[in-house]
Short mmCIF file of C-alpha atoms in Angstrom, two decimals:
data_model
loop_
_atom_site.label_atom_id
_atom_site.label_comp_id
_atom_site.label_asym_id
_atom_site.label_seq_id
_atom_site.Cartn_x
_atom_site.Cartn_y
_atom_site.Cartn_z
CA MET A 1 -26.66 22.91 -2.10
CA ALA A 2 -28.17 19.83 -3.73
CA GLU A 3 -27.08 16.34 -2.65
CA LEU A 4 -23.99 14.93 -4.35
CA PRO A 5 -25.80 12.34 -6.56
CA GLU A 6 -28.05 15.08 -7.94
CA ARG A 7 -25.12 17.38 -8.55
CA LEU A 8 -23.21 14.63 -10.33
CA ASP A 9 -26.20 13.77 -12.47
CA ARG A 10 -26.38 17.38 -13.65
CA LEU A 11 -22.99 16.82 -15.29
CA ARG A 12 -24.40 14.15 -17.58
CA SER A 13 -24.82 16.39 -20.62
CA THR A 14 -21.28 17.76 -20.17
CA ILE A 15 -19.90 14.21 -20.04
CA GLU A 16 -21.84 13.32 -23.19
CA ASP A 17 -20.36 16.40 -24.89
CA LEU A 18 -16.84 15.37 -23.83
CA MET A 19 -17.45 11.91 -25.31
CA ARG A 20 -18.71 13.38 -28.58
CA ILE A 21 -15.84 15.87 -28.90
CA GLY A 22 -13.17 13.24 -28.30
CA GLY A 23 -14.80 10.33 -30.09
CA THR A 24 -15.94 7.81 -27.47
CA PRO A 25 -18.95 5.52 -28.03
CA GLY A 26 -19.23 4.18 -24.48
CA LEU A 27 -18.21 5.19 -20.98
CA SER A 28 -18.82 3.87 -17.48
CA LEU A 29 -18.55 6.05 -14.36
CA ALA A 30 -18.76 5.39 -10.63
CA VAL A 31 -18.19 7.59 -7.57
CA MET A 32 -17.77 6.60 -3.93
CA SER A 33 -17.83 9.13 -1.08
CA SER A 34 -17.28 8.44 2.63
CA GLY A 35 -17.02 4.76 1.83
CA ASN A 36 -20.41 4.56 0.11
CA THR A 37 -21.28 4.36 -3.57
CA VAL A 38 -23.10 7.58 -4.36
CA TYR A 39 -23.22 7.50 -8.14
CA GLU A 40 -23.03 4.97 -10.94
CA SER A 41 -23.88 5.89 -14.48
CA SER A 42 -23.41 4.47 -17.94
CA PHE A 43 -23.10 6.46 -21.14
CA GLY A 44 -23.43 5.44 -24.78
CA VAL A 45 -22.96 1.99 -26.19
CA ARG A 46 -20.55 -0.91 -25.83
CA ASP A 47 -21.25 -2.01 -29.41
CA THR A 48 -22.11 0.61 -32.02
CA ALA A 49 -23.26 -1.87 -34.67
CA ALA A 50 -25.65 -3.70 -32.35
CA GLY A 51 -26.59 -0.62 -30.32
CA LEU A 52 -25.91 -2.44 -27.04
CA PRO A 53 -25.79 -0.08 -24.05
CA VAL A 54 -23.03 0.22 -21.47
CA THR A 55 -24.03 -0.94 -17.96
CA GLU A 56 -22.31 -1.02 -14.58
CA GLU A 57 -21.21 -4.59 -15.37
CA THR A 58 -19.79 -3.87 -18.84
CA ILE A 59 -16.23 -5.14 -18.93
CA PHE A 60 -13.58 -2.76 -20.33
CA PRO A 61 -9.81 -3.01 -20.71
CA ILE A 62 -8.35 -1.15 -17.72
CA CYS A 63 -4.88 -0.97 -19.30
CA SER A 64 -2.28 0.50 -16.92
CA LEU A 65 -4.62 0.44 -13.93
CA THR A 66 -3.25 -3.12 -13.89
CA LYS A 67 0.03 -1.75 -12.50
CA ALA A 68 -1.49 -1.22 -9.06
CA LEU A 69 -2.46 -4.91 -9.00
CA THR A 70 1.10 -5.94 -9.86
CA ALA A 71 2.54 -3.63 -7.20
CA SER A 72 0.02 -4.98 -4.67
CA ALA A 73 1.01 -8.55 -5.53
CA MET A 74 4.64 -7.65 -4.83
CA ALA A 75 3.59 -6.09 -1.52
CA ILE A 76 2.10 -9.42 -0.42
CA LEU A 77 5.45 -11.10 -0.99
CA VAL A 78 7.20 -8.32 0.97
CA ASP A 79 4.73 -8.73 3.82
CA GLU A 80 5.42 -12.47 3.88
CA GLY A 81 9.14 -11.79 4.20
CA LYS A 82 10.03 -13.36 0.86
CA LEU A 83 11.76 -10.18 -0.28
CA THR A 84 12.05 -6.53 0.72
CA TRP A 85 11.44 -3.29 -1.11
CA ASP A 86 15.22 -2.88 -1.36
CA THR A 87 15.92 -6.41 -2.58
CA LEU A 88 18.06 -6.42 -5.71
CA VAL A 89 16.28 -7.89 -8.71
CA LYS A 90 19.31 -10.04 -9.54
CA ASP A 91 19.14 -11.66 -6.08
CA VAL A 92 15.63 -13.03 -6.57
CA LEU A 93 15.54 -13.46 -10.34
CA PRO A 94 18.63 -15.38 -11.48
CA SER A 95 17.67 -15.00 -15.15
CA PHE A 96 17.88 -11.22 -14.87
CA ASP A 97 21.10 -10.39 -16.72
CA SER A 98 20.95 -6.76 -17.78
CA SER A 99 23.32 -5.48 -20.43
CA ASP A 100 23.69 -2.35 -18.29
CA GLU A 101 26.06 -2.79 -15.34
CA THR A 102 24.23 -0.28 -13.13
CA LEU A 103 20.87 -1.95 -13.67
CA GLN A 104 22.32 -5.40 -13.16
CA ASN A 105 24.01 -4.58 -9.86
CA HIS A 106 21.79 -1.93 -8.29
CA LEU A 107 18.22 -2.32 -9.59
CA THR A 108 15.76 -2.96 -6.72
CA ILE A 109 12.12 -3.94 -6.43
CA THR A 110 11.23 -0.33 -5.60
CA ASP A 111 13.12 0.94 -8.64
CA ILE A 112 11.14 -1.13 -11.12
CA LEU A 113 7.76 -0.33 -9.55
CA SER A 114 8.44 3.42 -9.43
CA HIS A 115 9.78 3.88 -13.00
CA ARG A 116 13.04 5.36 -11.77
CA SER A 117 15.58 2.97 -13.31
CA GLY A 118 16.33 5.01 -16.44
CA MET A 119 15.88 1.89 -18.57
CA ALA A 120 15.10 2.48 -22.24
CA TRP A 121 11.44 2.61 -23.18
CA ALA A 122 10.38 0.46 -26.14
CA GLY A 123 6.64 0.98 -26.39
CA ASN A 124 6.45 1.14 -30.18
CA VAL A 125 8.30 -2.15 -30.52
CA VAL A 126 6.09 -3.97 -28.04
CA LEU A 127 2.73 -2.63 -29.29
CA GLY A 128 1.94 -3.12 -32.95
CA THR A 129 -1.02 -3.19 -35.32
CA GLU A 130 -4.40 -4.71 -34.32
CA ASN A 131 -3.28 -4.37 -30.68
CA ASN A 132 -0.59 -7.00 -31.29
CA VAL A 133 2.02 -7.49 -28.58
CA LEU A 134 5.13 -8.00 -30.69
CA ILE A 135 7.45 -9.46 -28.04
CA PRO A 136 6.76 -13.19 -27.48
CA GLY A 137 6.28 -14.20 -23.87
CA LYS A 138 9.16 -16.68 -24.08
CA ASP A 139 11.52 -13.88 -25.10
CA GLY A 140 10.24 -11.17 -22.76
CA LEU A 141 12.98 -11.30 -20.14
CA LYS A 142 15.66 -11.63 -22.80
CA TYR A 143 14.30 -8.48 -24.40
CA ILE A 144 14.23 -6.59 -21.08
CA ASN A 145 17.80 -7.70 -20.33
CA SER A 146 18.95 -6.16 -23.62
CA GLN A 147 17.58 -2.68 -22.93
CA PRO A 148 20.19 0.02 -22.27
CA ARG A 149 19.87 2.70 -19.65
CA VAL A 150 19.14 6.03 -21.34
CA LEU A 151 18.67 8.22 -18.25
CA PRO A 152 20.74 8.58 -15.08
CA PHE A 153 19.80 5.98 -12.49
CA ARG A 154 17.19 7.10 -9.90
CA THR A 155 17.30 10.76 -10.92
CA GLY A 156 13.88 11.01 -12.53
CA MET A 157 10.66 9.21 -13.24
CA SER A 158 10.43 7.76 -16.76
CA TYR A 159 7.29 5.71 -17.39
CA ASN A 160 8.18 2.26 -18.68
CA ASN A 161 5.96 -0.79 -19.11
CA LEU A 162 8.99 -3.07 -19.40
CA GLN A 163 9.72 -2.60 -15.70
CA TYR A 164 6.28 -3.87 -14.69
CA ASN A 165 6.73 -6.90 -16.89
CA LEU A 166 10.03 -7.43 -15.06
CA ALA A 167 8.08 -7.20 -11.79
CA GLY A 168 5.81 -9.95 -13.11
CA TYR A 169 8.82 -12.23 -13.63
CA VAL A 170 9.98 -11.51 -10.06
CA ILE A 171 6.54 -12.38 -8.65
CA GLU A 172 6.55 -15.68 -10.52
CA GLU A 173 10.07 -16.58 -9.44
CA VAL A 174 9.47 -15.79 -5.76
CA SER A 175 5.93 -17.19 -5.47
CA GLY A 176 6.44 -20.30 -7.57
CA ILE A 177 3.23 -19.74 -9.53
CA SER A 178 2.30 -17.57 -12.50
CA TRP A 179 1.59 -13.87 -12.15
CA PHE A 180 -1.97 -14.62 -13.29
CA GLU A 181 -2.51 -17.27 -10.61
CA PHE A 182 -0.96 -15.15 -7.88
CA VAL A 183 -3.00 -12.01 -8.53
CA GLN A 184 -6.17 -14.03 -9.06
CA SER A 185 -5.86 -16.14 -5.91
CA ARG A 186 -4.42 -13.52 -3.56
CA ILE A 187 -6.29 -10.36 -4.62
CA LEU A 188 -9.22 -10.89 -6.99
CA ASP A 189 -10.75 -14.04 -5.45
CA PRO A 190 -10.68 -12.77 -1.82
CA LEU A 191 -12.53 -9.66 -3.00
CA GLY A 192 -15.08 -11.69 -4.98
CA LEU A 193 -14.30 -9.90 -8.23
CA ASP A 194 -15.92 -12.29 -10.69
CA ARG A 195 -15.97 -9.86 -13.63
CA THR A 196 -12.30 -8.94 -13.52
CA TYR A 197 -9.82 -10.72 -15.78
CA LEU A 198 -6.05 -10.45 -16.11
CA LYS A 199 -6.21 -10.72 -19.90
CA SER A 200 -9.07 -10.45 -22.38
CA PRO A 201 -12.19 -12.25 -21.11
CA PRO A 202 -12.83 -15.80 -22.34
CA PRO A 203 -15.03 -16.19 -25.44
CA GLY A 204 -18.69 -16.22 -24.52
CA THR A 205 -18.31 -13.78 -21.60
CA GLN A 206 -21.37 -11.56 -21.60
CA ASN A 207 -21.46 -7.76 -21.59
CA VAL A 208 -17.91 -7.10 -22.82
CA THR A 209 -17.32 -3.89 -24.74
CA GLN A 210 -16.14 -3.71 -28.33
CA CYS A 211 -13.04 -1.52 -28.68
CA TYR A 212 -12.70 1.49 -30.99
CA ASN A 213 -10.23 4.02 -32.35
CA ALA A 214 -11.35 7.57 -33.12
CA LEU A 215 -11.11 8.94 -36.66
CA ASP A 216 -10.38 12.55 -37.61
CA ASP A 217 -14.03 13.60 -37.51
CA GLY A 218 -14.67 12.07 -34.08
CA SER A 219 -16.45 9.02 -35.46
CA THR A 220 -15.02 5.65 -34.46
CA THR A 221 -13.90 2.40 -36.05
CA PRO A 222 -13.97 -1.01 -34.34
CA ILE A 223 -10.58 -2.60 -33.73
CA PRO A 224 -9.35 -5.88 -32.19
CA TYR A 225 -9.17 -6.25 -28.42
CA PRO A 226 -5.93 -5.41 -26.59
CA LYS A 227 -3.81 -8.56 -26.38
CA GLY A 228 -1.66 -7.84 -23.32
CA GLY A 229 -1.19 -11.04 -21.33
CA GLN A 230 -2.46 -13.42 -24.01
CA ASP A 231 1.11 -14.63 -24.57
CA TRP A 232 2.11 -13.41 -21.07
CA PHE A 233 4.00 -10.28 -22.11
CA GLY A 234 2.06 -7.09 -21.39
CA GLY A 235 -0.05 -8.75 -18.70
CA PRO A 236 1.59 -7.31 -15.55
CA SER A 237 1.90 -3.85 -17.12
CA GLY A 238 -1.55 -3.44 -18.66
CA GLY A 239 -3.46 -6.62 -19.46
CA ALA A 240 -6.41 -6.53 -17.02
CA TRP A 241 -10.10 -6.02 -17.82
CA SER A 242 -12.87 -5.11 -15.36
CA CYS A 243 -16.13 -3.25 -14.77
CA ILE A 244 -16.95 -0.37 -12.44
CA ARG A 245 -18.90 -2.65 -10.08
CA ASP A 246 -15.79 -4.74 -9.40
CA LEU A 247 -13.40 -1.80 -9.37
CA LEU A 248 -15.41 0.10 -6.77
CA GLU A 249 -15.12 -2.90 -4.46
CA LEU A 250 -11.39 -3.18 -5.13
CA TYR A 251 -10.65 0.50 -4.54
CA LYS A 252 -13.02 0.73 -1.55
CA THR A 253 -11.00 -1.99 0.16
CA PHE A 254 -7.69 -0.44 -0.90
CA THR A 255 -8.68 3.01 0.45
CA ALA A 256 -9.84 1.53 3.76
CA SER A 257 -6.52 -0.34 3.99
CA PHE A 258 -4.65 2.90 3.30
CA GLU A 259 -6.35 4.62 6.23
CA ASP A 260 -5.96 1.68 8.61
CA GLN A 261 -2.31 0.94 7.87
CA PHE A 262 -1.21 4.56 8.14
CA ILE A 263 -2.99 4.87 11.50
CA THR A 264 -1.81 1.57 12.98
CA GLY A 265 1.62 1.42 11.37
CA LYS A 266 0.96 -2.19 10.48
CA GLY A 267 1.48 -3.80 7.08
CA ALA A 268 -1.87 -5.59 6.95
CA THR A 269 -5.57 -4.89 7.51
CA LYS A 270 -8.15 -7.43 8.65
CA ASP A 271 -10.17 -8.94 5.78
CA SER A 272 -8.13 -7.06 3.18
CA PRO A 273 -5.79 -8.65 0.63
CA PHE A 274 -3.83 -5.40 0.39
CA LYS A 275 -0.56 -5.38 2.31
CA GLN A 276 2.13 -2.74 2.82
CA VAL A 277 -0.23 -0.04 1.51
CA SER A 278 1.69 2.74 3.25
CA HIS A 279 4.72 1.75 1.15
CA LEU A 280 2.69 1.31 -2.04
CA THR A 281 1.34 4.86 -1.75
CA SER A 282 4.38 6.74 -0.45
CA ALA A 283 6.41 8.99 -2.74
CA LYS A 284 9.38 7.31 -4.43
CA ILE A 285 10.40 9.73 -7.19
CA PRO A 286 9.36 13.33 -8.07
CA MET A 287 7.43 13.90 -11.28
CA HIS A 288 7.24 16.82 -13.72
CA GLN A 289 9.33 19.20 -11.69
CA PRO A 290 9.20 22.00 -10.75
CA SER A 291 5.87 21.51 -8.98
CA ARG A 292 4.50 23.94 -6.38
CA ASN A 293 2.75 21.13 -4.50
CA GLU A 294 3.86 17.54 -4.23
CA LEU A 295 3.69 15.53 -7.44
CA SER A 296 5.38 12.16 -7.34
CA TYR A 297 5.15 8.52 -8.35
CA ALA A 298 4.71 5.87 -5.69
CA LEU A 299 4.29 2.18 -6.65
CA GLY A 300 1.56 1.90 -9.27
CA TRP A 301 0.11 5.25 -8.17
CA VAL A 302 0.69 8.97 -8.75
CA ARG A 303 0.55 11.19 -5.66
CA ALA A 304 -0.65 14.76 -6.14
CA GLN A 305 -1.26 17.36 -3.44
CA LEU A 306 -4.10 19.59 -4.62
CA PRO A 307 -4.32 22.14 -6.08
CA ASN A 308 -2.25 20.64 -8.86
CA ARG A 309 -2.08 19.77 -12.51
CA LEU A 310 -3.15 16.19 -13.19
CA GLY A 311 -3.32 13.72 -16.07
CA HIS A 312 0.41 12.96 -16.27
CA ILE A 313 0.06 9.26 -17.12
CA GLY A 314 -2.39 9.98 -19.95
CA ILE A 315 -2.26 11.67 -23.33
CA ASN A 316 -3.78 15.07 -22.54
CA PRO A 317 -0.61 16.82 -21.26
CA GLY A 318 1.02 16.35 -24.68
CA LEU A 319 -2.00 18.04 -26.27
CA MET A 320 -2.15 21.12 -24.05
CA SER A 321 0.52 23.55 -25.25
CA ASN A 322 -0.17 25.97 -22.38
CA GLY A 323 -0.16 23.22 -19.79
CA MET A 324 -2.86 21.24 -18.04
CA PRO A 325 -5.45 23.12 -15.98
CA THR A 326 -4.93 23.31 -12.22
CA VAL A 327 -7.48 21.25 -10.31
CA GLY A 328 -8.74 21.98 -6.80
CA LYS A 329 -8.40 25.74 -6.55
CA GLY A 330 -10.36 27.48 -3.81
CA VAL A 331 -10.81 24.45 -1.52
CA PRO A 332 -8.65 23.00 1.28
CA SER A 333 -5.58 21.18 0.02
CA GLN A 334 -5.60 17.41 0.14
CA LEU A 335 -3.72 14.42 -1.24
CA ILE A 336 -5.10 12.38 -4.10
CA LEU A 337 -3.80 9.18 -5.65
CA PHE A 338 -4.52 8.48 -9.29
CA HIS A 339 -3.52 6.44 -12.29
CA GLN A 340 -4.52 6.27 -15.91
CA GLY A 341 -4.58 3.60 -18.58
CA SER A 342 -4.37 3.87 -22.35
CA LEU A 343 -4.22 1.45 -25.28
CA PRO A 344 -5.70 1.37 -28.75
CA GLY A 345 -9.38 0.84 -28.03
CA ALA A 346 -9.54 2.00 -24.42
CA LEU A 347 -8.76 4.79 -21.95
CA ALA A 348 -9.35 4.75 -18.18
CA ILE A 349 -8.69 6.64 -14.95
CA VAL A 350 -9.06 6.05 -11.20
CA ILE A 351 -8.78 8.81 -8.59
CA LEU A 352 -8.63 8.11 -4.83
CA LEU A 353 -9.18 10.72 -2.12
CA PRO A 354 -8.00 8.98 1.06
CA ASP A 355 -8.96 11.86 3.41
CA THR A 356 -12.65 11.43 2.57
CA ASP A 357 -12.63 7.74 1.63
CA SER A 358 -13.70 8.70 -1.89
CA VAL A 359 -13.13 7.07 -5.28
CA ILE A 360 -13.76 8.07 -8.91
CA VAL A 361 -13.53 5.45 -11.67
CA VAL A 362 -14.01 6.18 -15.37
CA LEU A 363 -13.70 3.49 -18.07
CA SER A 364 -14.12 4.00 -21.81
CA ASN A 365 -13.95 1.96 -25.01
CA SER A 366 -12.05 4.23 -27.40
CA LEU A 367 -8.59 5.60 -28.04
CA ALA A 368 -10.14 9.00 -28.59
CA LEU A 369 -8.69 12.19 -30.06
CA ASN A 370 -7.95 13.23 -26.49
CA ASP A 371 -8.08 11.51 -23.10
CA VAL A 372 -11.82 11.62 -22.47
CA PRO A 373 -11.79 9.75 -19.10
CA ASP A 374 -9.14 12.18 -17.85
CA TRP A 375 -11.32 15.20 -18.57
CA VAL A 376 -14.39 13.44 -17.14
CA GLY A 377 -12.49 12.38 -14.03
CA GLN A 378 -11.24 15.91 -13.38
CA LEU A 379 -14.76 17.30 -13.95
CA ILE A 380 -16.17 14.87 -11.38
CA LEU A 381 -13.32 15.56 -8.96
CA GLU A 382 -14.04 19.29 -8.91
CA GLU A 383 -17.71 18.57 -8.23
CA LEU A 384 -16.82 16.15 -5.45
CA LEU A 385 -14.50 18.76 -3.88
CA GLU A 386 -17.17 21.47 -4.26
CA VAL A 387 -14.71 23.78 -6.00
CA PRO A 388 -16.27 27.27 -6.28
CA GLU A 389 -17.79 27.93 -9.69
CA SER A 390 -15.38 30.82 -10.27
CA GLU A 391 -12.40 28.47 -9.79
CA ARG A 392 -13.62 25.55 -11.90
CA ASN A 393 -12.01 24.59 -15.17
CA ASP A 394 -13.84 24.65 -18.47
CA TYR A 395 -13.37 21.05 -19.58
CA ILE A 396 -15.37 21.51 -22.76
CA GLU A 397 -12.88 24.18 -23.82
CA ALA A 398 -9.99 21.92 -22.76
CA ALA A 399 -11.49 19.10 -24.84
CA HIS A 400 -11.72 21.28 -27.95
CA ILE A 401 -8.15 22.56 -27.47
CA SER A 402 -6.72 19.05 -27.01
CA VAL A 403 -8.60 17.63 -30.01
CA ALA A 404 -7.45 20.50 -32.23
CA GLU A 405 -3.86 19.86 -31.15
CA SER A 406 -4.27 16.12 -31.72
CA LEU A 407 -5.44 16.72 -35.28
CA LYS A 408 -2.37 18.89 -36.01
CA TRP A 409 -0.05 15.92 -35.56
CA TYR A 410 -0.55 14.19 -38.89
CA PRO A 411 -0.36 17.26 -41.19
CA ALA A 412 2.70 18.47 -39.27
CA LEU A 413 4.31 15.05 -39.62
CA VAL A 414 3.69 14.95 -43.37
CA GLY A 415 5.04 18.49 -43.68
CA GLU A 416 8.18 17.63 -41.71
CA LEU A 417 8.85 14.54 -43.81
CA GLY A 418 8.33 16.53 -47.00
CA SER A 419 10.52 19.49 -46.06
CA ALA A 420 13.40 17.32 -44.84
CA ARG A 421 13.41 15.06 -47.88
CA LYS A 422 16.41 15.05 -50.18
CA ASN A 423 15.06 15.48 -53.71
CA GLY A 424 16.29 13.79 -56.86
CA THR A 425 17.49 10.49 -55.39
CA SER A 426 16.51 7.02 -56.50
CA PRO A 427 16.53 3.66 -54.75
CA ARG A 428 18.71 0.81 -55.92
CA ALA A 429 17.02 -2.26 -57.44
CA LEU A 430 14.27 -3.14 -54.97
CA GLU A 431 15.40 -6.77 -54.82
CA GLU A 432 18.50 -5.63 -52.95
CA TYR A 433 16.42 -4.61 -49.92
CA VAL A 434 14.55 -7.91 -49.68
CA GLY A 435 15.40 -10.13 -46.72
CA THR A 436 14.80 -10.96 -43.09
CA TYR A 437 16.44 -8.55 -40.65
CA TRP A 438 17.04 -9.48 -36.98
CA ASP A 439 17.88 -7.43 -33.92
CA ASN A 440 21.09 -8.23 -32.06
CA ILE A 441 19.42 -10.72 -29.67
CA ASN A 442 17.29 -12.56 -32.27
CA VAL A 443 14.00 -11.60 -30.63
CA PHE A 444 12.64 -9.04 -33.09
CA LYS A 445 12.66 -9.35 -36.86
CA ILE A 446 11.44 -7.36 -39.84
CA VAL A 447 10.72 -9.24 -43.04
CA VAL A 448 11.07 -7.20 -46.26
CA ASN A 449 9.34 -8.61 -49.36
CA LEU A 450 8.86 -7.55 -52.97
CA VAL A 451 5.35 -8.14 -54.32
CA ASP A 452 4.27 -6.92 -57.77
CA ASN A 453 7.30 -4.62 -57.83
CA LYS A 454 6.29 -3.02 -54.53
CA LEU A 455 8.34 -3.23 -51.38
CA TYR A 456 6.70 -4.19 -48.05
CA TRP A 457 7.89 -4.81 -44.53
CA ARG A 458 6.23 -7.00 -41.90
CA LEU A 459 7.12 -6.51 -38.24
CA GLN A 460 7.83 -9.91 -36.69
CA GLY A 461 6.90 -11.36 -40.07
CA LEU A 462 3.19 -10.97 -39.31
CA GLU A 463 0.73 -10.40 -42.14
CA SER A 464 -1.22 -7.97 -39.93
CA GLU A 465 1.99 -5.90 -39.63
CA LYS A 466 2.45 -5.57 -43.38
CA PHE A 467 3.04 -2.02 -44.64
CA GLN A 468 4.18 -0.81 -48.04
CA LEU A 469 7.55 0.93 -48.11
CA GLU A 470 7.51 4.07 -50.24
CA HIS A 471 10.85 5.45 -51.39
CA TYR A 472 11.82 8.57 -49.45
CA GLU A 473 15.45 9.29 -50.29
CA ASP A 474 18.58 7.28 -51.06
CA ASP A 475 18.16 3.96 -49.21
CA THR A 476 15.44 5.29 -46.91
CA PHE A 477 11.74 4.42 -47.21
CA THR A 478 8.62 5.46 -45.32
CA TRP A 479 5.71 3.30 -44.19
CA LEU A 480 3.31 6.07 -43.17
CA LEU A 481 -0.38 5.72 -44.06
CA PRO A 482 -3.16 8.30 -43.70
CA ARG A 483 -4.06 8.81 -40.05
CA ASN A 484 -7.55 7.32 -40.40
CA GLU A 485 -6.12 4.21 -42.04
CA LEU A 486 -3.68 3.75 -39.16
CA SER A 487 -6.57 4.09 -36.74
CA ARG A 488 -8.66 1.55 -38.65
CA ARG A 489 -5.78 -0.91 -38.46
CA GLY A 490 -5.85 -0.72 -34.68
CA ARG A 491 -2.61 1.12 -34.13
CA TRP A 492 -1.65 3.63 -31.47
CA VAL A 493 -1.86 6.93 -33.32
CA GLY A 494 -0.56 10.11 -31.79
CA TRP A 495 1.71 13.07 -31.37
CA ASP A 496 4.43 11.02 -29.62
CA GLN A 497 5.40 9.22 -32.86
CA ALA A 498 7.98 11.50 -34.51
CA ALA A 499 9.11 11.53 -38.14
CA PRO A 500 12.02 9.05 -37.71
CA PHE A 501 9.55 6.43 -36.44
CA TRP A 502 8.01 6.27 -39.90
CA LYS A 503 11.32 5.72 -41.72
CA ALA A 504 13.02 2.46 -42.66
CA VAL A 505 16.69 3.23 -43.22
CA PHE A 506 18.70 0.58 -45.07
CA GLU A 507 22.49 0.55 -44.84
CA CYS A 508 25.12 -1.24 -46.87
CA ASN A 509 28.35 -3.01 -45.97
CA ASP A 510 31.85 -2.31 -47.26
CA ASN A 511 31.02 -4.29 -50.40
CA GLY A 512 28.11 -1.97 -51.17
CA ARG A 513 25.45 -4.58 -50.38
CA ILE A 514 22.46 -3.85 -48.16
CA ASP A 515 22.90 -5.73 -44.89
CA LYS A 516 21.37 -3.46 -42.19
CA LEU A 517 17.99 -1.94 -41.41
CA VAL A 518 17.81 0.91 -38.90
CA TRP A 519 14.52 1.90 -37.24
CA GLU A 520 14.13 4.73 -34.70
CA HIS A 521 11.18 3.10 -32.99
CA ASP A 522 10.89 5.38 -29.94
CA THR A 523 11.99 8.95 -29.26
CA GLY A 524 14.92 9.28 -26.90
CA VAL A 525 16.20 5.73 -27.16
CA PRO A 526 18.90 4.21 -29.39
CA PRO A 527 17.53 3.16 -32.79
CA MET A 528 17.09 -0.52 -33.45
CA GLN A 529 19.76 -1.86 -35.78
CA LEU A 530 18.76 -5.07 -37.50
CA THR A 531 21.08 -7.28 -39.54
CA LYS A 532 20.03 -9.15 -42.66
CA GLU A 533 19.90 -12.90 -42.25
CA GLU A 534 22.79 -14.59 -44.05
CA SER A 535 20.53 -16.75 -46.21
CA THR A 536 18.81 -13.64 -47.60
CA LYS A 537 21.94 -11.63 -48.37
CA LEU A 538 22.81 -11.24 -52.02
#
């Protein structure tokens, strides 16, 4: 059999096809095996207008790969004895004051890093148009404190960025410095990672990718950079940027620390900033049960015992109606650790194989029609494992299936809205809806204006969040635009946004005057109920 670098290079045309099918202008890939870099390759362009190529030093948003950095920062504090994995959040963060009694009195450091708290998810409130982060940094903890618990405590894994932002507040309180300073000084600087940033790189930084959203035909449109961390909020959960050169060094050190600390039983490894790695990578909560082999979430990492279905932190599982393909058939079983990242303008994956000291990193610059790095990462993984040809998955077929399913979302949404609509109703005078509506903690507002006899709302009062409200029925309006227009405006666009998300439901008081606005911003959580500001009530 040919050497691994040659075998990986033969996959180049398949990777280019996966990029084309999903809609991804640029992609960066690196593979380490037995502790040595065996393959680095760049695909496509980082800037379509200028035709600038991707290189091994091109900086991409790494999105939720940031979570492992936040968990590793917490591990340093545990190793220093400043807290434990079972420390209650309320005992180290006095400003934590959850509205839910169970969360307030029982939530631990491990709970928030393993997504097992049951706290409500509010992704569509936090992430807006043009990659805006809609929760101000100064109000972040107040917003987290207000979130109800929507699932039983510690009974299941429910992915939630809010919990990693809460972890960031804990790190700052315990360390006495900002999350940015702590991660930079205790992890990035010791590793010499000079092209890794904890929020978007400073102006003038060279070789930074443009970000894109995919349109219906697979072409792409440039959108603003992700803004996580710029006003603090979103930094600890997904604000970092990096390149494959830096990430290989980071994960090489992490994997070596994994091996050393499991062998020695110690919480530290010489010349490594990574502490308590055996705790960081041990199972904390099962995922996607039933599962024949282990599938669980650790702290910033997914554990999967191969053969297994992968991709659970990305968007592909929601696009595969018959389930994700099983990876690693026909070869000896082994444990992998992986995580994915996704935001408008970027998708990413890292896969670690501790038994062979191997790493796969894939970074891309597009929110594609499917999760392109996920398919590429699984393709590379099967080559690295030397899965027999008869047992390998057809990732080109999987890409076509997932794109076709992705493109069904918008027509199905329009059809659902149309079929459920009550015909023959009229709105009241549009002026009656005008006003500023606030949530119950005065953190989030929606401003409703009338311009040229057309009604608009603006999330957080921002001009970039301005959408026309079209009458739907009674006192309900919709703000849905064509899918391509939503993509061009830099929004997250996908199957997980159900029909109620696109409705603005106004309600009246006992006097018949409009004084409430109800928005079902995320599936499975209580709708946001906003009250009209007194000065704007009629």
